[in-house]
Amino acid sequence: MTTDTSTVIGLFERWTALWNGDFSQPESFLAPDFRIRFGSLPEGAPDTDALRGPSGIVELIARHRAESPGRRYAVEGVPVVDGGLGRVASCWYVTRADGSQKSGIDLLEVVDGRIASVWSVTGVRRFAA
């Protein structure tokens, strides 16, 4: 599987925009059987392993944004692309409404031009520069 670098980076940008509340046309960049896997979840968090498809992740993110308004997500640096595997990884950070920050790393798997899977690990603070 070979995937164009600019296409995959564009998908990461759409993924970040989704976390920032841009819920327009998720079907255009998320696969119908989309899955997300988080490295850890807070106690009482929903079972995201059972989540499937664009509507599932949009509902999760919308709920997250309603519970924690004012968050702004951004990519940290340039995503790293393995076009042969159709994967892109990037560090990201979020700035909360109070100005505090934390960061994480997402690995996206792209199949047929759309994000099929995401593995996401979030820290409790922002990575040191």
PDB file of C-alpha atoms in Angstrom:
ATOM      1  CA  MET A   1       0.000   0.000   0.000  1.00  0.00           C
ATOM      2  CA  THR A   2       1.547   3.304  -1.070  1.00  0.00           C
ATOM      3  CA  THR A   3       0.022   6.541   0.113  1.00  0.00           C
ATOM      4  CA  ASP A   4       1.025  10.050  -0.958  1.00  0.00           C
ATOM      5  CA  THR A   5       2.692  12.011   1.875  1.00  0.00           C
ATOM      6  CA  SER A   6       0.726  15.228   1.346  1.00  0.00           C
ATOM      7  CA  THR A   7      -2.565  13.296   1.294  1.00  0.00           C
ATOM      8  CA  VAL A   8      -1.789  11.577   4.577  1.00  0.00           C
ATOM      9  CA  ILE A   9      -0.666  14.810   6.250  1.00  0.00           C
ATOM     10  CA  GLY A  10      -3.913  16.405   5.018  1.00  0.00           C
ATOM     11  CA  LEU A  11      -5.836  13.610   6.734  1.00  0.00           C
ATOM     12  CA  PHE A  12      -3.983  14.339   9.982  1.00  0.00           C
ATOM     13  CA  GLU A  13      -4.994  18.006   9.608  1.00  0.00           C
ATOM     14  CA  ARG A  14      -8.656  16.975   9.153  1.00  0.00           C
ATOM     15  CA  TRP A  15      -8.328  14.685  12.206  1.00  0.00           C
ATOM     16  CA  THR A  16      -7.059  17.637  14.274  1.00  0.00           C
ATOM     17  CA  ALA A  17      -9.855  19.887  12.952  1.00  0.00           C
ATOM     18  CA  LEU A  18     -12.380  17.233  14.034  1.00  0.00           C
ATOM     19  CA  TRP A  19     -11.040  17.442  17.616  1.00  0.00           C
ATOM     20  CA  ASN A  20     -11.419  21.230  17.345  1.00  0.00           C
ATOM     21  CA  GLY A  21     -15.134  20.839  16.610  1.00  0.00           C
ATOM     22  CA  ASP A  22     -15.224  20.769  12.795  1.00  0.00           C
ATOM     23  CA  PHE A  23     -17.766  17.977  12.361  1.00  0.00           C
ATOM     24  CA  SER A  24     -18.350  18.646   8.649  1.00  0.00           C
ATOM     25  CA  GLN A  25     -18.296  15.577   6.399  1.00  0.00           C
ATOM     26  CA  PRO A  26     -16.439  13.082   8.614  1.00  0.00           C
ATOM     27  CA  GLU A  27     -17.380  10.349   6.110  1.00  0.00           C
ATOM     28  CA  SER A  28     -15.089  12.013   3.565  1.00  0.00           C
ATOM     29  CA  PHE A  29     -11.948  11.282   5.598  1.00  0.00           C
ATOM     30  CA  LEU A  30     -12.928   8.529   8.072  1.00  0.00           C
ATOM     31  CA  ALA A  31     -13.481   4.946   6.885  1.00  0.00           C
ATOM     32  CA  PRO A  32     -16.966   3.445   7.381  1.00  0.00           C
ATOM     33  CA  ASP A  33     -15.526   0.962   9.909  1.00  0.00           C
ATOM     34  CA  PHE A  34     -13.251   3.531  11.612  1.00  0.00           C
ATOM     35  CA  ARG A  35     -11.792   2.507  15.002  1.00  0.00           C
ATOM     36  CA  ILE A  36      -9.881   4.342  17.711  1.00  0.00           C
ATOM     37  CA  ARG A  37      -7.768   2.826  20.434  1.00  0.00           C
ATOM     38  CA  PHE A  38      -6.658   4.919  23.397  1.00  0.00           C
ATOM     39  CA  GLY A  39      -3.568   3.977  25.409  1.00  0.00           C
ATOM     40  CA  SER A  40      -5.396   4.823  28.620  1.00  0.00           C
ATOM     41  CA  LEU A  41      -8.774   6.173  29.615  1.00  0.00           C
ATOM     42  CA  PRO A  42      -9.935   7.914  32.773  1.00  0.00           C
ATOM     43  CA  GLU A  43     -12.054   5.849  35.129  1.00  0.00           C
ATOM     44  CA  GLY A  44     -15.693   5.951  34.053  1.00  0.00           C
ATOM     45  CA  ALA A  45     -14.855   6.854  30.434  1.00  0.00           C
ATOM     46  CA  PRO A  46     -16.945   5.211  27.709  1.00  0.00           C
ATOM     47  CA  ASP A  47     -15.789   1.944  26.112  1.00  0.00           C
ATOM     48  CA  THR A  48     -14.103   3.332  23.021  1.00  0.00           C
ATOM     49  CA  ASP A  49     -12.971  -0.137  21.908  1.00  0.00           C
ATOM     50  CA  ALA A  50     -16.587  -0.737  20.874  1.00  0.00           C
ATOM     51  CA  LEU A  51     -16.805   2.558  18.970  1.00  0.00           C
ATOM     52  CA  ARG A  52     -17.129   2.158  15.180  1.00  0.00           C
ATOM     53  CA  GLY A  53     -17.520   4.504  12.250  1.00  0.00           C
ATOM     54  CA  PRO A  54     -17.479   8.270  11.755  1.00  0.00           C
ATOM     55  CA  SER A  55     -20.680   8.903  13.728  1.00  0.00           C
ATOM     56  CA  GLY A  56     -19.284   7.135  16.792  1.00  0.00           C
ATOM     57  CA  ILE A  57     -16.153   9.270  17.007  1.00  0.00           C
ATOM     58  CA  VAL A  58     -18.079  12.473  16.242  1.00  0.00           C
ATOM     59  CA  GLU A  59     -20.436  11.716  19.149  1.00  0.00           C
ATOM     60  CA  LEU A  60     -17.486  11.006  21.461  1.00  0.00           C
ATOM     61  CA  ILE A  61     -15.648  14.205  20.504  1.00  0.00           C
ATOM     62  CA  ALA A  62     -18.822  16.330  20.710  1.00  0.00           C
ATOM     63  CA  ARG A  63     -19.477  15.004  24.229  1.00  0.00           C
ATOM     64  CA  HIS A  64     -15.814  15.622  25.189  1.00  0.00           C
ATOM     65  CA  ARG A  65     -15.960  19.207  23.880  1.00  0.00           C
ATOM     66  CA  ALA A  66     -19.246  19.871  25.739  1.00  0.00           C
ATOM     67  CA  GLU A  67     -17.735  18.574  29.000  1.00  0.00           C
ATOM     68  CA  SER A  68     -14.492  20.526  28.501  1.00  0.00           C
ATOM     69  CA  PRO A  69     -15.236  23.632  26.414  1.00  0.00           C
ATOM     70  CA  GLY A  70     -12.515  25.928  25.158  1.00  0.00           C
ATOM     71  CA  ARG A  71      -9.927  23.291  24.273  1.00  0.00           C
ATOM     72  CA  ARG A  72      -7.776  23.859  21.198  1.00  0.00           C
ATOM     73  CA  TYR A  73      -5.777  21.026  19.594  1.00  0.00           C
ATOM     74  CA  ALA A  74      -2.684  21.558  17.439  1.00  0.00           C
ATOM     75  CA  VAL A  75      -0.108  19.382  15.706  1.00  0.00           C
ATOM     76  CA  GLU A  76       3.395  19.629  17.193  1.00  0.00           C
ATOM     77  CA  GLY A  77       5.983  19.725  14.409  1.00  0.00           C
ATOM     78  CA  VAL A  78       5.679  17.864  11.110  1.00  0.00           C
ATOM     79  CA  PRO A  79       3.881  14.501  11.006  1.00  0.00           C
ATOM     80  CA  VAL A  80       6.038  11.504  10.100  1.00  0.00           C
ATOM     81  CA  VAL A  81       4.681   9.502   7.159  1.00  0.00           C
ATOM     82  CA  ASP A  82       5.319   5.909   6.130  1.00  0.00           C
ATOM     83  CA  GLY A  83       3.601   5.886   2.746  1.00  0.00           C
ATOM     84  CA  GLY A  84       4.408   2.218   2.214  1.00  0.00           C
ATOM     85  CA  LEU A  85       2.363   1.249   5.263  1.00  0.00           C
ATOM     86  CA  GLY A  86      -0.153   4.063   4.865  1.00  0.00           C
ATOM     87  CA  ARG A  87       0.565   5.417   8.335  1.00  0.00           C
ATOM     88  CA  VAL A  88       1.248   8.847   9.769  1.00  0.00           C
ATOM     89  CA  ALA A  89       2.327   9.676  13.310  1.00  0.00           C
ATOM     90  CA  SER A  90       2.495  13.016  15.025  1.00  0.00           C
ATOM     91  CA  CYS A  91       2.828  14.624  18.388  1.00  0.00           C
ATOM     92  CA  TRP A  92       0.030  16.999  19.262  1.00  0.00           C
ATOM     93  CA  TYR A  93      -0.908  19.233  22.154  1.00  0.00           C
ATOM     94  CA  VAL A  94      -4.071  20.702  23.541  1.00  0.00           C
ATOM     95  CA  THR A  95      -4.440  24.041  25.280  1.00  0.00           C
ATOM     96  CA  ARG A  96      -7.236  24.078  27.826  1.00  0.00           C
ATOM     97  CA  ALA A  97      -9.456  27.076  28.547  1.00  0.00           C
ATOM     98  CA  ASP A  98      -7.330  27.887  31.628  1.00  0.00           C
ATOM     99  CA  GLY A  99      -4.142  27.987  29.481  1.00  0.00           C
ATOM    100  CA  SER A 100      -2.696  24.719  30.777  1.00  0.00           C
ATOM    101  CA  GLN A 101      -1.507  22.184  28.224  1.00  0.00           C
ATOM    102  CA  LYS A 102      -1.026  18.474  27.754  1.00  0.00           C
ATOM    103  CA  SER A 103       0.140  16.485  24.765  1.00  0.00           C
ATOM    104  CA  GLY A 104       0.042  13.110  23.118  1.00  0.00           C
ATOM    105  CA  ILE A 105       0.930  11.073  20.084  1.00  0.00           C
ATOM    106  CA  ASP A 106      -1.473   9.728  17.468  1.00  0.00           C
ATOM    107  CA  LEU A 107      -0.747   7.079  14.856  1.00  0.00           C
ATOM    108  CA  LEU A 108      -3.206   7.039  11.955  1.00  0.00           C
ATOM    109  CA  GLU A 109      -3.616   4.142   9.550  1.00  0.00           C
ATOM    110  CA  VAL A 110      -4.923   5.142   6.123  1.00  0.00           C
ATOM    111  CA  VAL A 111      -6.794   2.696   3.885  1.00  0.00           C
ATOM    112  CA  ASP A 112      -8.264   3.696   0.515  1.00  0.00           C
ATOM    113  CA  GLY A 113      -7.636   7.379   1.197  1.00  0.00           C
ATOM    114  CA  ARG A 114      -9.426   7.538   4.554  1.00  0.00           C
ATOM    115  CA  ILE A 115      -8.417   7.100   8.191  1.00  0.00           C
ATOM    116  CA  ALA A 116      -9.253   3.525   9.162  1.00  0.00           C
ATOM    117  CA  SER A 117      -7.673   3.346  12.627  1.00  0.00           C
ATOM    118  CA  VAL A 118      -6.125   5.643  15.195  1.00  0.00           C
ATOM    119  CA  TRP A 119      -3.950   4.677  18.142  1.00  0.00           C
ATOM    120  CA  SER A 120      -3.781   7.561  20.626  1.00  0.00           C
ATOM    121  CA  VAL A 121      -1.700   8.064  23.744  1.00  0.00           C
ATOM    122  CA  THR A 122      -2.254  11.150  25.885  1.00  0.00           C
ATOM    123  CA  GLY A 123      -0.003  12.472  28.628  1.00  0.00           C
ATOM    124  CA  VAL A 124      -0.826  14.522  31.678  1.00  0.00           C
ATOM    125  CA  ARG A 125       1.448  17.403  30.666  1.00  0.00           C
ATOM    126  CA  ARG A 126       2.950  18.898  27.525  1.00  0.00           C
ATOM    127  CA  PHE A 127       6.091  17.237  26.138  1.00  0.00           C
ATOM    128  CA  ALA A 128       9.233  19.187  26.894  1.00  0.00           C
ATOM    129  CA  ALA A 129      10.630  20.946  23.834  1.00  0.00           C
TER     130      ALA A 129
END
